Each structure stands twice: as C-alpha cells, then as structure tokens.
Coordinates of C-alpha atoms in Angstrom, one line a residue:
M1 CA 90.2 -0.1 262.2
D2 CA 92.4 -3.1 263.0
I3 CA 95.9 -1.8 262.1
F4 CA 99.1 -3.0 263.7
D5 CA 102.1 -0.8 263.1
H6 CA 105.3 -2.9 263.5
Q7 CA 108.1 -1.3 265.5
L8 CA 110.8 -2.2 263.0
R9 CA 112.0 0.7 260.7
L10 CA 114.6 0.7 257.9
H11 CA 116.6 3.9 257.4
A12 CA 119.0 5.4 254.9
D13 CA 122.4 4.0 255.5
P14 CA 125.6 5.7 254.1
S15 CA 127.7 2.7 255.1
R16 CA 126.1 0.5 252.3
V17 CA 128.4 1.1 249.4
V18 CA 129.2 -0.5 246.1
V19 CA 131.9 0.0 243.5
R20 CA 130.8 2.1 240.5
P21 CA 132.7 3.3 237.4
F22 CA 134.4 6.7 237.8
H23 CA 134.2 8.5 234.5
L24 CA 136.9 10.8 233.2
A25 CA 137.1 12.8 229.9
W26 CA 138.2 10.7 227.0
S27 CA 138.5 13.3 224.3
P28 CA 142.0 14.9 223.8
T29 CA 142.1 18.7 224.5
A30 CA 143.7 21.4 222.5
T31 CA 146.7 21.3 224.8
G32 CA 147.2 17.5 225.0
P33 CA 145.8 14.1 225.8
S34 CA 142.6 13.6 227.7
R35 CA 142.5 13.1 231.5
A36 CA 141.8 9.4 230.9
E37 CA 144.8 9.0 228.5
R38 CA 147.1 10.9 230.9
L39 CA 146.1 8.8 233.9
V40 CA 146.6 5.5 232.0
R41 CA 150.0 6.8 230.8
E42 CA 151.1 7.7 234.3
V43 CA 150.3 4.2 235.6
L44 CA 152.1 2.5 232.6
E45 CA 155.2 4.6 233.3
M46 CA 155.4 3.6 237.0
S47 CA 158.1 1.1 238.0
P48 CA 156.8 -2.3 238.9
G49 CA 157.6 -1.6 242.6
D50 CA 155.8 1.7 242.6
A51 CA 152.7 0.2 241.0
R52 CA 152.7 -2.7 243.5
D53 CA 153.0 -0.2 246.4
Q54 CA 150.1 1.9 245.1
L55 CA 147.9 -1.1 244.5
E56 CA 148.6 -2.4 248.0
L57 CA 147.6 0.9 249.4
V58 CA 144.3 0.9 247.5
L59 CA 143.6 -2.7 248.6
R60 CA 144.4 -1.9 252.2
D61 CA 141.8 0.9 252.1
F62 CA 139.1 -0.9 250.2
E63 CA 139.5 -4.7 249.8
A64 CA 137.7 -5.5 253.1
R65 CA 134.8 -3.2 252.1
H66 CA 133.8 -5.0 248.9
W67 CA 133.2 -8.4 247.4
Q68 CA 136.0 -9.6 245.1
T69 CA 137.6 -6.2 244.8
R70 CA 140.5 -7.3 242.6
R71 CA 138.1 -8.9 240.1
I72 CA 136.1 -5.6 240.0
F73 CA 139.3 -3.7 239.2
M74 CA 140.2 -6.2 236.5
T75 CA 136.7 -6.0 235.0
R76 CA 136.9 -2.2 234.9
Y77 CA 140.4 -2.4 233.3
D78 CA 138.9 -4.6 230.5
E79 CA 136.4 -1.8 229.8
I80 CA 139.2 0.8 229.7
E81 CA 141.3 -1.5 227.5
D82 CA 138.5 -1.7 224.9
V83 CA 138.0 2.1 224.8
M84 CA 141.7 3.0 224.7
R85 CA 142.8 0.1 222.6
L86 CA 145.5 -1.0 225.1
D87 CA 147.5 -4.2 224.7
G88 CA 146.8 -6.1 227.9
A89 CA 149.3 -8.8 227.1
E90 CA 152.1 -6.2 227.7
I91 CA 150.7 -4.9 231.0
G92 CA 151.1 -6.9 234.2
D93 CA 148.2 -7.8 236.4
E94 CA 149.2 -5.3 239.1
K95 CA 149.2 -2.3 236.7
R96 CA 145.9 -3.5 235.1
Q97 CA 144.3 -3.7 238.6
L98 CA 145.7 -0.3 239.4
I99 CA 144.3 1.3 236.2
G100 CA 140.9 -0.3 237.0
A101 CA 141.0 1.2 240.5
Y102 CA 141.7 4.7 239.2
F103 CA 138.5 4.4 237.1
C104 CA 136.3 3.2 240.0
H105 CA 134.8 4.9 243.0
E106 CA 132.7 4.0 246.0
Y107 CA 129.0 4.9 245.8
S108 CA 126.7 5.0 248.8
Y109 CA 123.5 4.0 247.1
A110 CA 121.2 4.6 250.1
A111 CA 122.9 7.6 251.8
A112 CA 120.1 10.1 251.1
A113 CA 116.9 8.1 251.4
L114 CA 115.3 4.7 251.5
M115 CA 111.7 4.7 250.6
N116 CA 108.6 3.5 248.5
P117 CA 108.8 -0.3 249.1
S118 CA 106.7 -3.0 247.4
A119 CA 106.3 -6.5 248.6
V120 CA 105.5 -9.9 246.9
P121 CA 105.5 -13.5 247.9
H122 CA 109.1 -14.9 247.6
F123 CA 109.8 -17.3 244.8
D124 CA 111.1 -19.8 247.4
Q125 CA 108.5 -20.9 250.0
S126 CA 110.3 -24.2 250.9
G127 CA 110.5 -24.9 254.6
M128 CA 107.9 -22.4 255.7
P129 CA 105.8 -23.5 258.7
A130 CA 102.0 -23.2 258.4
G131 CA 100.8 -19.6 258.8
S132 CA 104.2 -18.1 257.6
M133 CA 105.2 -16.7 254.3
R134 CA 108.6 -15.8 252.9
I135 CA 108.5 -12.4 251.3
L136 CA 110.6 -10.3 249.0
M137 CA 110.6 -6.5 249.0
S138 CA 111.9 -3.9 246.6
L139 CA 113.0 -0.5 247.9
R140 CA 113.9 2.8 246.2
A141 CA 117.4 3.7 247.4
V142 CA 118.6 7.2 246.8
G143 CA 122.3 8.2 246.8
E144 CA 124.7 10.9 245.7
G145 CA 123.2 13.1 243.0
H146 CA 119.7 12.1 243.9
I147 CA 120.1 9.0 241.7
S148 CA 117.6 6.2 242.5
S149 CA 118.3 2.5 242.3
V150 CA 116.4 -0.6 243.2
A151 CA 117.5 -2.5 246.3
F152 CA 115.9 -5.7 247.7
R153 CA 115.3 -7.2 251.1
E154 CA 114.0 -10.7 252.0
G155 CA 112.1 -11.7 255.1
I156 CA 109.3 -13.7 256.7
I157 CA 105.9 -12.7 257.9
T158 CA 103.7 -14.8 260.3
E159 CA 100.1 -15.1 261.1
A160 CA 100.9 -13.5 264.5
R161 CA 101.7 -10.3 262.5
D162 CA 105.4 -10.5 263.1
L163 CA 108.1 -9.6 260.6
V164 CA 111.7 -11.0 260.5
L165 CA 114.0 -9.6 257.9
A166 CA 117.0 -11.5 256.5
P167 CA 120.2 -9.9 257.5
E168 CA 122.0 -7.8 254.9
P169 CA 125.3 -9.3 253.8
P170 CA 128.4 -7.3 254.6
F171 CA 129.0 -6.6 250.9
A172 CA 126.5 -5.1 248.4
T173 CA 126.9 -5.9 244.7
A174 CA 125.5 -4.2 241.7
T175 CA 123.9 -6.2 238.9
D176 CA 126.0 -6.7 235.7
C177 CA 125.0 -5.9 232.1
P178 CA 127.4 -7.9 229.9
G179 CA 128.1 -6.5 226.5
H180 CA 127.4 -2.9 227.5
G181 CA 130.3 -0.8 228.5
E182 CA 129.8 1.9 231.0
E183 CA 131.3 4.6 228.8
E184 CA 128.4 4.5 226.4
L185 CA 125.0 4.1 227.8
P186 CA 122.8 1.6 225.8
E187 CA 119.3 2.4 224.7
G188 CA 116.2 0.1 224.6
P189 CA 115.7 -3.1 226.5
V190 CA 118.6 -4.6 228.5
T191 CA 119.1 -7.7 230.7
V192 CA 121.0 -7.4 233.9
Y193 CA 122.3 -10.2 236.1
R194 CA 122.7 -10.7 239.8
H195 CA 126.2 -11.7 240.9
R196 CA 126.3 -15.5 241.2
D197 CA 127.6 -15.3 244.8
S198 CA 125.4 -12.4 246.0
T199 CA 122.2 -12.8 248.0
L200 CA 119.2 -10.9 246.8
S201 CA 119.3 -8.8 250.0
G202 CA 122.7 -7.6 248.9
T203 CA 121.9 -6.8 245.3
V204 CA 121.3 -3.4 243.8
I205 CA 120.0 -2.6 240.3
F206 CA 121.5 0.7 239.0
P207 CA 120.4 2.7 236.0
I208 CA 122.0 1.3 232.9
T209 CA 120.4 2.9 229.9
R210 CA 120.3 6.5 228.7
A211 CA 116.6 6.8 229.6
Q212 CA 117.3 5.6 233.2
S213 CA 120.5 7.6 233.7
K214 CA 119.2 9.7 236.6
G215 CA 117.1 7.0 238.3
L216 CA 115.0 3.9 238.5
E217 CA 112.0 5.1 240.6
D218 CA 109.2 3.4 242.6
L219 CA 109.2 -0.2 241.4
R220 CA 105.8 -1.7 241.9
L221 CA 106.3 -5.5 242.0
V222 CA 103.6 -8.1 241.4
Q223 CA 103.6 -11.8 241.2
F224 CA 101.9 -12.3 237.8
Q225 CA 100.1 -15.5 236.9
H226 CA 100.1 -16.3 233.2
G227 CA 97.2 -18.2 231.4
D228 CA 99.2 -21.4 231.5
G229 CA 99.5 -21.2 235.3
S230 CA 103.1 -20.2 235.4
Y231 CA 104.3 -17.2 237.4
E232 CA 106.6 -14.3 236.5
W233 CA 107.5 -11.4 238.8
L234 CA 106.8 -8.2 237.0
G235 CA 107.5 -4.6 238.1
T236 CA 106.5 -1.3 236.7
Y237 CA 108.8 1.7 237.4
T238 CA 109.7 5.1 236.2
A239 CA 112.9 5.6 234.3
Y240 CA 114.2 9.2 234.6
N241 CA 117.0 10.8 232.6
G242 CA 117.0 14.2 234.3
S243 CA 114.3 15.8 232.2
I244 CA 112.0 13.1 230.7
I245 CA 110.2 10.2 232.4
Q246 CA 109.4 6.9 230.8
S247 CA 107.5 3.9 232.3
E248 CA 109.3 0.6 232.0
L249 CA 108.7 -3.0 232.9
M250 CA 111.1 -5.3 234.9
R251 CA 110.6 -9.0 234.2
T252 CA 112.1 -12.0 236.0
R253 CA 111.3 -15.6 236.8
D254 CA 114.3 -16.4 239.1
F255 CA 115.6 -13.0 240.4
R256 CA 118.9 -14.0 238.8
S257 CA 118.4 -12.2 235.6
F258 CA 116.2 -9.1 235.1
D259 CA 114.8 -7.8 231.8
L260 CA 114.4 -4.0 231.9
V261 CA 112.0 -3.2 229.0
P262 CA 110.8 0.3 228.0
M263 CA 107.0 0.4 227.5
T264 CA 105.4 1.9 224.5
G265 CA 102.0 3.7 223.9
S266 CA 100.7 7.1 225.0
A267 CA 100.2 6.0 228.6
S268 CA 103.8 5.1 229.0
R269 CA 104.8 8.7 229.3
N270 CA 103.3 8.8 232.8
K271 CA 104.4 7.7 236.3
G272 CA 102.7 5.3 238.7
M273 CA 101.4 2.5 236.5
A274 CA 100.5 -0.7 238.4
L275 CA 99.7 -4.0 236.8
F276 CA 96.9 -6.4 237.8
P277 CA 98.3 -9.8 238.9
R278 CA 96.6 -11.7 236.0
Q279 CA 94.5 -11.0 232.9
V280 CA 90.9 -10.0 233.4
G281 CA 88.5 -10.8 230.7
G282 CA 91.3 -11.8 228.3
K283 CA 93.1 -8.4 228.7
Y284 CA 96.1 -7.2 230.6
M285 CA 95.1 -4.4 232.9
M286 CA 96.8 -1.5 234.7
I287 CA 95.8 1.2 237.1
G288 CA 97.5 4.5 236.2
R289 CA 97.3 8.3 236.7
Q290 CA 97.2 9.9 233.3
D291 CA 96.5 13.5 234.2
G292 CA 98.3 13.9 237.5
E293 CA 95.1 14.1 239.5
N294 CA 92.7 11.1 238.9
L295 CA 93.0 7.3 238.5
F296 CA 92.4 5.5 235.2
L297 CA 91.9 1.9 234.2
L298 CA 94.1 0.8 231.2
K299 CA 93.6 -2.3 229.1
S300 CA 96.0 -3.9 226.6
D301 CA 96.7 -7.0 224.6
S302 CA 100.4 -6.6 225.4
L303 CA 102.4 -6.3 228.6
T304 CA 104.6 -3.6 227.1
H305 CA 102.2 -1.4 225.1
W306 CA 99.7 0.8 226.9
D307 CA 97.4 3.6 225.5
E308 CA 95.1 5.9 227.4
G309 CA 92.4 4.4 229.6
A310 CA 89.1 5.3 231.2
M311 CA 88.9 7.4 234.4
I312 CA 87.4 5.4 237.3
L313 CA 88.3 7.5 240.4
R314 CA 88.6 11.2 241.1
P315 CA 89.5 12.9 244.5
H316 CA 86.5 13.0 246.8
F317 CA 87.3 13.1 250.5
P318 CA 89.2 16.1 252.1
W319 CA 92.4 14.1 252.7
E320 CA 92.8 13.4 248.9
L321 CA 91.4 16.5 247.3
V322 CA 94.7 17.6 245.7
Q323 CA 95.3 14.3 243.9
I324 CA 95.0 10.6 244.1
G325 CA 97.2 7.8 242.8
N326 CA 97.7 4.1 243.1
C327 CA 99.9 2.5 245.8
G328 CA 100.8 -0.7 244.0
A329 CA 99.2 -3.6 242.1
P330 CA 95.5 -4.4 242.8
I331 CA 95.2 -7.4 245.2
E332 CA 92.6 -10.1 244.4
L333 CA 90.0 -10.9 247.1
D334 CA 86.8 -12.9 247.0
E335 CA 85.0 -9.6 247.2
G336 CA 86.8 -7.9 244.3
W337 CA 90.1 -6.1 243.6
L338 CA 91.5 -4.3 246.5
L339 CA 93.4 -1.2 245.4
L340 CA 95.6 0.8 247.8
T341 CA 95.6 4.5 246.9
H342 CA 97.5 7.6 248.1
G343 CA 95.8 10.9 248.6
V344 CA 97.2 14.4 249.0
G345 CA 95.4 16.9 251.1
A346 CA 96.0 20.3 252.6
M347 CA 99.7 21.3 253.2
R348 CA 100.6 18.4 250.7
K349 CA 100.0 15.9 253.5
Y350 CA 100.0 12.3 252.1
S351 CA 97.7 9.5 253.3
I352 CA 97.0 5.9 252.2
G353 CA 93.5 4.8 251.5
A354 CA 91.8 1.8 249.8
V355 CA 89.3 1.1 247.1
L356 CA 87.4 -2.0 246.1
L357 CA 86.8 -2.7 242.4
D358 CA 84.5 -5.2 240.8
K359 CA 86.2 -8.5 240.2
R360 CA 84.8 -9.0 236.6
D361 CA 84.7 -5.4 235.6
P362 CA 87.4 -3.4 237.5
A363 CA 86.0 -0.1 236.0
K364 CA 83.2 -0.4 238.5
V365 CA 84.0 1.0 242.0
I366 CA 82.3 -0.9 244.8
G367 CA 83.5 1.2 247.7
R368 CA 86.3 3.3 249.1
T369 CA 87.5 4.2 252.6
R370 CA 86.1 7.5 253.9
Q371 CA 89.2 7.9 256.2
P372 CA 92.8 7.0 255.4
L373 CA 94.4 3.8 256.6
L374 CA 97.6 5.6 257.4
A375 CA 98.5 9.3 257.4
A376 CA 101.6 11.3 258.2
A377 CA 101.7 11.6 262.0
D378 CA 103.8 13.5 264.5
H379 CA 106.5 10.9 264.7
D380 CA 106.9 10.4 261.0
R381 CA 106.4 13.8 259.5
E382 CA 110.0 14.8 259.2
G383 CA 112.5 13.6 256.6
Y384 CA 113.8 14.1 253.1
V385 CA 110.3 15.0 252.0
P386 CA 108.1 15.8 255.0
N387 CA 104.5 14.7 255.5
V388 CA 104.6 11.7 253.1
V389 CA 103.5 8.1 253.7
Y390 CA 103.6 6.0 250.5
T391 CA 103.7 2.4 249.5
C392 CA 104.3 0.7 246.1
G393 CA 102.6 -2.6 247.0
A394 CA 101.2 -4.8 249.7
I395 CA 100.6 -8.6 250.2
K396 CA 97.5 -10.5 251.3
H397 CA 98.4 -13.0 254.0
G398 CA 95.4 -14.8 255.3
D399 CA 92.9 -12.2 256.5
T400 CA 95.5 -9.6 256.9
L401 CA 97.2 -7.1 254.6
F402 CA 101.0 -6.7 255.0
M403 CA 101.9 -3.2 253.9
P404 CA 105.5 -1.8 253.9
Y405 CA 105.4 1.9 253.5
G406 CA 107.8 4.9 253.0
I407 CA 107.9 7.6 255.7
A408 CA 108.8 11.1 254.7
D409 CA 110.8 9.7 251.7
S410 CA 113.5 8.8 254.3
S411 CA 112.7 5.5 256.0
V412 CA 110.5 2.5 255.7
G413 CA 107.8 1.2 258.2
F414 CA 105.6 -1.9 258.2
A415 CA 101.9 -2.2 258.9
F416 CA 99.5 -5.1 259.2
V417 CA 95.9 -4.2 258.4
G418 CA 92.8 -6.4 258.9
I419 CA 91.1 -6.9 255.5
G420 CA 87.6 -7.4 257.0
E421 CA 87.7 -4.2 258.9
M422 CA 89.1 -2.3 255.9
L423 CA 86.2 -3.5 253.7
A424 CA 83.7 -2.7 256.4
A425 CA 85.0 0.9 256.6
M426 CA 84.3 1.5 252.9
A427 CA 81.5 3.7 251.7

C-alpha cells in the first residue's frame, strides 16, 4: 500500500511550562489560621523593602520563562482577594504581585507524554499556493499527575507529501475562563478564551470544570458544515474526574473562544465518540464504541444529546480481535464515508485500519482493510504505553490522506496514505 511515513516526530517536552494556580488549604485548623491565611499574613507583615527584594528574586527566576508574568501574578492575587476578602486598596502593587506568586506554580503540561493527535483544515487558508493546505492539529498533552490537557499545533502540508510545522512560541499560555475562580470548580458548560496575544500553537486548554478535573482526553476535531453552509470546528473528547468519564463537545468558530459543553443521553457515558462532518439524511451522526468492543452508529436531532445506536462493526481480523474503535471523524469521499479504526490484537498490540461506509446510509459497511495501515513496529514499540499507534483524526488532501498518529502514548508521527490504494485493499 502507498504509505509515506514522514521523518518528523514530536516528543514530550518538559521545558514547555505554563503558570497554574497553586492551591493551599483555606479552612482554619483547630490550632489556628489556614495555610493560605498564614501565608497572606506573612507577606502583608513584610516591610516594603523585604517584599520588593522577594518579588525581584521571583521575577529573576521566572519572568523570562512566561508571558506577562506580572499580570499573571496580579490576576491570581485578585482571585485570592475575592476568597479572603482582602482590601486591595491598602496593599501595594509589589505585595499584591508577591501574594499572587505564592499562589502560583509552574506546570510542565507535556512532560510525561504527547499523543493522540487529530487534524483539520485551518480556519485561515489565505496565501496558500496551489496544492498546499494550512492545517491545525490538536494534541493530548500529559503532565504531572497524569493530567491531560489540549495543545494545538499549526502547519502546512503539500501535494508533495511534505509537512512544515509552525514554530512553537517561546511562551505557552493557558486559556482563561472569566467569572470562574480556580478555588471552586464550576459545573456544566463553560467558555474559555485564548489569550489575545498568544498564537494557537502556544495555547493550552486545561481542565476547568469538576467533571474535567483530572483530564481532557483524546479530542477528535472535525470541520463541521451546517445546513446554511457555514462552518464550525467541533471536537468530541472525554472529560475525566478521576473516577467517572463523560463525553463532551468543544465548539469554536474562530479558535479564540471555545465552548466546552457536556453531552447528555445514555451514549455520553462512553469514550471515543466521533462526529460526522455534516448531517446525513437530516440527522447528526456519530461513530462510537458503546460496549468497549464493537463500533456503533448513533443518530440524533441534537449535537449535544446522544442515545444508544446500532452496532455496525465487530472485530473480525486477527489484528483487531480484542476490540475495535474509531480513530476520528469519518471523512467524506465520492465512494462513501472513510472511517479510520483502531484494532487491538495479541499482546495488546494496536493497529490502525480503515472502513468504507455507504454515503447515504452509513450503517452499511462497503469494505474494510484486511491488513492494518499502520501497526506498532520495532522502532515505535517503546514508550509511556508500549505497542500503541493511535490517531484521533486525519485529513483528505487531494488523493492522499494526511494522518498524524500517536506512538506508544509518548510521541507523534505523521503519515501520508494513498486513498486509492487504501480503497483497493478493502475486502
């Protein structure tokens, strides 16, 4: 089969850090004030000179590592002021910044792993030469405490099967969620905003709600066309709170603001849901795995409510006998809907395959690849989770499929696959 595996790899990088809130106990103890109260009191009792010296030491260590460090400290102080009912008018700027600094810490958001990418056409295609496409990728970044967040990377692919990634900026910034303090996690839908001066390649979406508190996992992006011809970028992902999973939907039209919306219905309790890029027969449709083993087609009148669907695929070939799942949103071809799948075989070895579904009735399976497109090989077996190759979404570009994929839950590779050869290999 015509597969070109690009030499570029993305790896976990502990040097990519952002400033996150550092939480201390707020409740008074039997023997005195809480840690947070004691800490604030210690700063307030410092002389102006001592406070200035301590702040200069903090800035000397960290100001060059982050974007607008002083503003971050002041924003964090404002949150502390609200919780502790401080009178900011009586506290100078230096002490307020220092208080904010004590309630912050650096977080290396991709120190443990970088994996499970998805790719969509970029919202800005201006200036692209013929045969080239600007793309946007989401990545699952895993840091301290195995907490997953969403990172992004922009780039360009060409008809010559080349990939050029935009450079990462020196500073990474986390999205903001105005109106929601970090000390009390909100519930339900929220909207987060990219910093006005941050590029998308330097933006990270962290868990913000109680349901997401331990991770935003495996975003499957899709460029969705509504009935009026307008486009919206949608992404299904798994929210995890440490014990319970919940499927949620990310929505954006400009990648400046992002709505994070919990989905309802019996199907939303499962992982791995992937949305079709448009309505089919007047219905929204998803591919999902409802029983941990087989693939199902789900239909709905709403983008955010999903009940159980009908099983359309079960494991069949040796490389997928343990289980199958989807690898991103179905891709529309003239021949039908191309669905990438993952299969798990002996020794829990992962492989990526493909299925073709009927264009008018996606419940009908036209064909599926007998052999995988990609499988864990000698050079990519080892990592955070060995023997895994996995993608959360590919792009059709001319007669080629561009597919970023995770390797051993540790790094990300890139493949270009000939669509014609893929279809010809289906049974």
